[in-house]
mmCIF file of C-alpha atoms in Angstrom:
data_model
loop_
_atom_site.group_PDB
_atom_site.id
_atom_site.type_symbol
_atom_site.label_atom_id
_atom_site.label_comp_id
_atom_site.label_asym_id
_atom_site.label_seq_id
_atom_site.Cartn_x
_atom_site.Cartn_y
_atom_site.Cartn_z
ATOM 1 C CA UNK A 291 93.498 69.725 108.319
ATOM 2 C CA UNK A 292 94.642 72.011 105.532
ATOM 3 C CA UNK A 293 92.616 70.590 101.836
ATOM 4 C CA UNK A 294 93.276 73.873 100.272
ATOM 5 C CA UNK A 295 93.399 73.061 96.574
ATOM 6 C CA UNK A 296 91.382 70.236 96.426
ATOM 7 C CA UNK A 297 87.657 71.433 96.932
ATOM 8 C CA UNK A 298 85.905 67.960 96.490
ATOM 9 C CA UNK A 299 82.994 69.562 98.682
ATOM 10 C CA UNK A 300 84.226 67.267 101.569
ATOM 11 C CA UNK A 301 86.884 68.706 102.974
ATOM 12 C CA UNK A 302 86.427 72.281 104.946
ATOM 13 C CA UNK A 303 88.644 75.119 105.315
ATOM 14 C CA UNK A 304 90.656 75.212 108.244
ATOM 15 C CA UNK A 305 93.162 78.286 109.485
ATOM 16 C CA UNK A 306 94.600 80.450 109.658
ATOM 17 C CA UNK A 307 98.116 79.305 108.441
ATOM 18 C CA UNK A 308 101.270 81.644 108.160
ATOM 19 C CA UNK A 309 101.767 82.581 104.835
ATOM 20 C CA UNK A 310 106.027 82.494 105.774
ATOM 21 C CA UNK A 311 106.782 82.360 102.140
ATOM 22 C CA UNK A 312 106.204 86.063 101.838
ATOM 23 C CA UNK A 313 106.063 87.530 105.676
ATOM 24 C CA UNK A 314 108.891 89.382 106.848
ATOM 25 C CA UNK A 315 109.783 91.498 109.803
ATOM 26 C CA UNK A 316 108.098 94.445 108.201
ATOM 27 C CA UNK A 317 104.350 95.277 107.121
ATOM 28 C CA UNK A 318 103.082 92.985 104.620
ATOM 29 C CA UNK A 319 99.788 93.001 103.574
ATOM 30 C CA UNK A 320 96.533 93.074 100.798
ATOM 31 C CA UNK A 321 97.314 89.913 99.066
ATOM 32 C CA UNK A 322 95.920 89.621 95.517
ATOM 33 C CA UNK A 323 96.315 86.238 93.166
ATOM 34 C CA UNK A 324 96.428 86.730 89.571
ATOM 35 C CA UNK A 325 93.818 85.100 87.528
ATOM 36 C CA UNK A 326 96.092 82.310 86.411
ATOM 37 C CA UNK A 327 96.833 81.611 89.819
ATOM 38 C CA UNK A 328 100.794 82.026 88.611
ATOM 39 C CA UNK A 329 101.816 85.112 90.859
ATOM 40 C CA UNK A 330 100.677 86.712 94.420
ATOM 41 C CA UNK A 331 101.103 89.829 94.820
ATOM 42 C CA UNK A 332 101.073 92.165 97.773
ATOM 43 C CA UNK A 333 102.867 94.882 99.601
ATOM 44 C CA UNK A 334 105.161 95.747 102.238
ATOM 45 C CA UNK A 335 107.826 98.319 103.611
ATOM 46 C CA UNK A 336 110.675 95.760 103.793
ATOM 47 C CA UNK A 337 113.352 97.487 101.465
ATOM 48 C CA UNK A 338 112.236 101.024 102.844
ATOM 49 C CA UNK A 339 110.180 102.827 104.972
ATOM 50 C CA UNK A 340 108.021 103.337 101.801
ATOM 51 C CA UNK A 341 105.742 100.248 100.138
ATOM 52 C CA UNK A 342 106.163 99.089 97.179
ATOM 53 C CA UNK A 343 104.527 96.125 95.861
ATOM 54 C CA UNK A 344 106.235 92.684 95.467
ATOM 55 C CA UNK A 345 105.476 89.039 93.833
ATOM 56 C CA UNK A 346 106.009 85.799 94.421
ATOM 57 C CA UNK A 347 105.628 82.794 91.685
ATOM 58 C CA UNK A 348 102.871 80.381 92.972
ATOM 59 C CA UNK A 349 103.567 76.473 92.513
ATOM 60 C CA UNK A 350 100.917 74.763 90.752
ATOM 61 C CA UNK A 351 101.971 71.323 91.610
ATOM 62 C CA UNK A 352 101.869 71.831 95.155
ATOM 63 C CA UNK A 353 98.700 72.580 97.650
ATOM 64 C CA UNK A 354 98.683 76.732 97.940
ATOM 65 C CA UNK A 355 98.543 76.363 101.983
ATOM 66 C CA UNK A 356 102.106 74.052 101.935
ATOM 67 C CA UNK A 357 103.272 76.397 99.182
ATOM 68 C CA UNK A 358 102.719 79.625 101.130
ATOM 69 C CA UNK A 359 103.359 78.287 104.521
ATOM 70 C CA UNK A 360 106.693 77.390 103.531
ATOM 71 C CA UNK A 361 107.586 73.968 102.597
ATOM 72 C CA UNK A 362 108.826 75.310 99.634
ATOM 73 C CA UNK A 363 110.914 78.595 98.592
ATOM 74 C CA UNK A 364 110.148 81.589 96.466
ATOM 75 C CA UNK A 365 111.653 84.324 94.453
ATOM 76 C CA UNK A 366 110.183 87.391 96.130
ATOM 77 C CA UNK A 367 110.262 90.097 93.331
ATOM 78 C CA UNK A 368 109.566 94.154 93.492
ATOM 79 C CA UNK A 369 107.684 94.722 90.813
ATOM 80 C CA UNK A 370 109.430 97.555 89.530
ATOM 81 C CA UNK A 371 107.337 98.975 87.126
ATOM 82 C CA UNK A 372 104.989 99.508 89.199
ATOM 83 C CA UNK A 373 106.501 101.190 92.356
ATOM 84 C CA UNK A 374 107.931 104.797 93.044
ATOM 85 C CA UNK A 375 109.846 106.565 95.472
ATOM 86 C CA UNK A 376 106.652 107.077 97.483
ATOM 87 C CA UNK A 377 104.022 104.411 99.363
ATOM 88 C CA UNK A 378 102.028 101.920 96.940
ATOM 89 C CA UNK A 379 99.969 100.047 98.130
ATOM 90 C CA UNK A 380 96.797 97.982 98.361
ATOM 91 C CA UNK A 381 97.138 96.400 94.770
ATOM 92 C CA UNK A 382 93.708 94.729 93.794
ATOM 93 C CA UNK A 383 93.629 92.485 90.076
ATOM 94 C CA UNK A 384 90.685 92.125 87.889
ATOM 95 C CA UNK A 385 91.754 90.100 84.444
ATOM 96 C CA UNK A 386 94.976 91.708 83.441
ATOM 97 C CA UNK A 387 93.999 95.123 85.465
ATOM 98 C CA UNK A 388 96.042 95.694 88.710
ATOM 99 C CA UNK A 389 94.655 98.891 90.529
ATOM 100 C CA UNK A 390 96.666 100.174 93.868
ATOM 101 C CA UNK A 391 96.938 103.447 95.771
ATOM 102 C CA UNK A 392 100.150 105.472 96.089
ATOM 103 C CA UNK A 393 101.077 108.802 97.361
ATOM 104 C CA UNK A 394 103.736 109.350 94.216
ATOM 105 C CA UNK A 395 104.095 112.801 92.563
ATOM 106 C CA UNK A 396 101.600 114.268 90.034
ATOM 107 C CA UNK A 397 98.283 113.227 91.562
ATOM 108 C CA UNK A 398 95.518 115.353 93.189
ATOM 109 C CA UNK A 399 95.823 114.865 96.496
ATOM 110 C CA UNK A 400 97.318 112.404 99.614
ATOM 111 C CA UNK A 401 96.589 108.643 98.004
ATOM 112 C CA UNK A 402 95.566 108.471 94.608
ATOM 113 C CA UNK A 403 94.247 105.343 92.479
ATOM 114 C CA UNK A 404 96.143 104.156 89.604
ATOM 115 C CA UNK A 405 96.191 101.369 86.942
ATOM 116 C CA UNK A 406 98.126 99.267 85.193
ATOM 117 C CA UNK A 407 98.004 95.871 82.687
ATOM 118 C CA UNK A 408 99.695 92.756 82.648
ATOM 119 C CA UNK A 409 100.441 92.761 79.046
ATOM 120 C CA UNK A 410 102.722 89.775 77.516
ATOM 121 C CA UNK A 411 103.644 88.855 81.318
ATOM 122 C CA UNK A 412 104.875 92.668 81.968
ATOM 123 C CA UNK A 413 103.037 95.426 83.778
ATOM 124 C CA UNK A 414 102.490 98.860 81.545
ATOM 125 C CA UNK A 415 103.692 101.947 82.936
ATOM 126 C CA UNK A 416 100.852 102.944 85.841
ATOM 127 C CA UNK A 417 97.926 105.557 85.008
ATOM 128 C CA UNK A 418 96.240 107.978 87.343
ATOM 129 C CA UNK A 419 92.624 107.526 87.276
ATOM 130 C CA UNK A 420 92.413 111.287 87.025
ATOM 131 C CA UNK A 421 90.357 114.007 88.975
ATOM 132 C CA UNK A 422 86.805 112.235 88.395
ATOM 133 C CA UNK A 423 88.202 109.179 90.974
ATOM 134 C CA UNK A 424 90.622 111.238 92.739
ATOM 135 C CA UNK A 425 90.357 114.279 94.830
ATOM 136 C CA UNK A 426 92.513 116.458 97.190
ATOM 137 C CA UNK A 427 92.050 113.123 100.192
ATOM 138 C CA UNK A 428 93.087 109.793 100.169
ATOM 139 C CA UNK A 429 91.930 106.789 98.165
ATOM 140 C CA UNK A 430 92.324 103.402 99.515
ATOM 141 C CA UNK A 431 91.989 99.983 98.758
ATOM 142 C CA UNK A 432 90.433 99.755 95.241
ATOM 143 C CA UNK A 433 88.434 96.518 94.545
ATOM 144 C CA UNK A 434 87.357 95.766 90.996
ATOM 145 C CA UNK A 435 83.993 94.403 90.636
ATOM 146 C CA UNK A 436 81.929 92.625 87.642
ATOM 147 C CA UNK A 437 78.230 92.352 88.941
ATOM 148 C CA UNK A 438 75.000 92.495 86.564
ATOM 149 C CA UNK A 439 76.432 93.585 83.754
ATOM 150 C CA UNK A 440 78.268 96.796 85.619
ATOM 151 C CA UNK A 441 82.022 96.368 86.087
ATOM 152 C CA UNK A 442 83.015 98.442 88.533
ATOM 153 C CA UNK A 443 85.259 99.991 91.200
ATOM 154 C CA UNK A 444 84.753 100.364 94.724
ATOM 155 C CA UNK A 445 87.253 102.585 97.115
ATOM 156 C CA UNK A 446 87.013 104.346 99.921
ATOM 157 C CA UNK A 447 88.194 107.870 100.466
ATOM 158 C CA UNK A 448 88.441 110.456 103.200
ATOM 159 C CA UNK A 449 87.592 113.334 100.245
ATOM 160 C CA UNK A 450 85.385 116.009 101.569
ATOM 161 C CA UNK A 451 81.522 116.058 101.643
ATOM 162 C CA UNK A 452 81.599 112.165 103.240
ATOM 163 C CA UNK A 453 80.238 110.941 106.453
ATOM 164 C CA UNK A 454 83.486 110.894 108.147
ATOM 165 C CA UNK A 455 86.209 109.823 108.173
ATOM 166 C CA UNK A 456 86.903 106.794 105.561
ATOM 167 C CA UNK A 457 83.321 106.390 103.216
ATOM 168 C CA UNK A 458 82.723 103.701 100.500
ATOM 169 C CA UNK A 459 82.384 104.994 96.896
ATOM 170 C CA UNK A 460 82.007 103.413 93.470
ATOM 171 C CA UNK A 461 82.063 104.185 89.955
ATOM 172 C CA UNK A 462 81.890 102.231 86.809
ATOM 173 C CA UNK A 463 85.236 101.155 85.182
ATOM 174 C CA UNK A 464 83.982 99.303 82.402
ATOM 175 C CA UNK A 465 85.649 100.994 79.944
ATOM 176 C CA UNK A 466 89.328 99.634 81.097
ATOM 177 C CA UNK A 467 87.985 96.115 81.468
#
């Protein structure tokens, strides 16, 4: 049984359901809820063979699981603002920060990171984190982070002088928080 929603400490997860709501034929992935719990966002290459990163308006009234699985319907949205002619991807929230990867023009190398705030319910214009996050590799899949007092970042890159292959960095974001 599916209690999602109603965390009395009684009931346990069970899953995985389909999230149908927002699954197409394409690749859809790296689901991220805004603090509200009003939106999901996430991308996918369904438009294109580029990603770009869409929304959906969550249903408070309703259990998420019946919501997403699709008892109900959505508005699927591209967030405009927010995508280019090139892949983003991987969007993460934090508050009103949204970080995500993308391979548009003007950055320093494959992927870069970017940001961008929900301000008055619209996205600002996205921000490269600049050369000090960045470098001639990729970055992927930013998570921000609040943990004793450090609010952070945490990626992981293919940038020379790793391990190989994909590593795990961090750095300390607090200043955008």
């Amino acid at each position: 049984r599916m209690d999602w929603g109603t965390y009395l400490g009684q009931q346990r997860l069970s899953g995985p359901a389909r999230v149908t709501l927002v699954n197409s034929a394409a690749d859809d992935g790296y689901p991220a809820i805004l603090p509200d719990k009003s939106r999901l966002l996430f991308c996918s290459n369904r438009d294109n063979q580029q990603f770009d990163i869409y929304s959906v308006a969550l249903n408070s009234g309703m259990l998420l699981h019946e919501y997403l699985s699709g008892k109900s319907s959505g508005q699927i949205t591209k967030e405009t603002v927010l995508c280019s002619p090139s892949n983003d991807k991987c969007p993460s929230i934090f508050g009103n920060l949204l970080v995500f990867a993308s391979d548009r023009p003007g950055g320093f190398g494959g992927f870069d990171l970017y940001y961008s705030r929900l301000e008055n319910n619209q996205w600002s214009t996205p921000v490269n984190f600049g050369e000090k996050i960045n470098s001639p590799g990729d970055e992927y899949r930013p998570i921000i982070f609040s943990f004793s007092k450090i609010d952070g970042m945490i990626f992981s890159s293919n940038r020379p002088g790793g391990k190989g292959g994909f590593d795990l960095y961090a750095v300390r974001i607090g200043d955008l928080l």
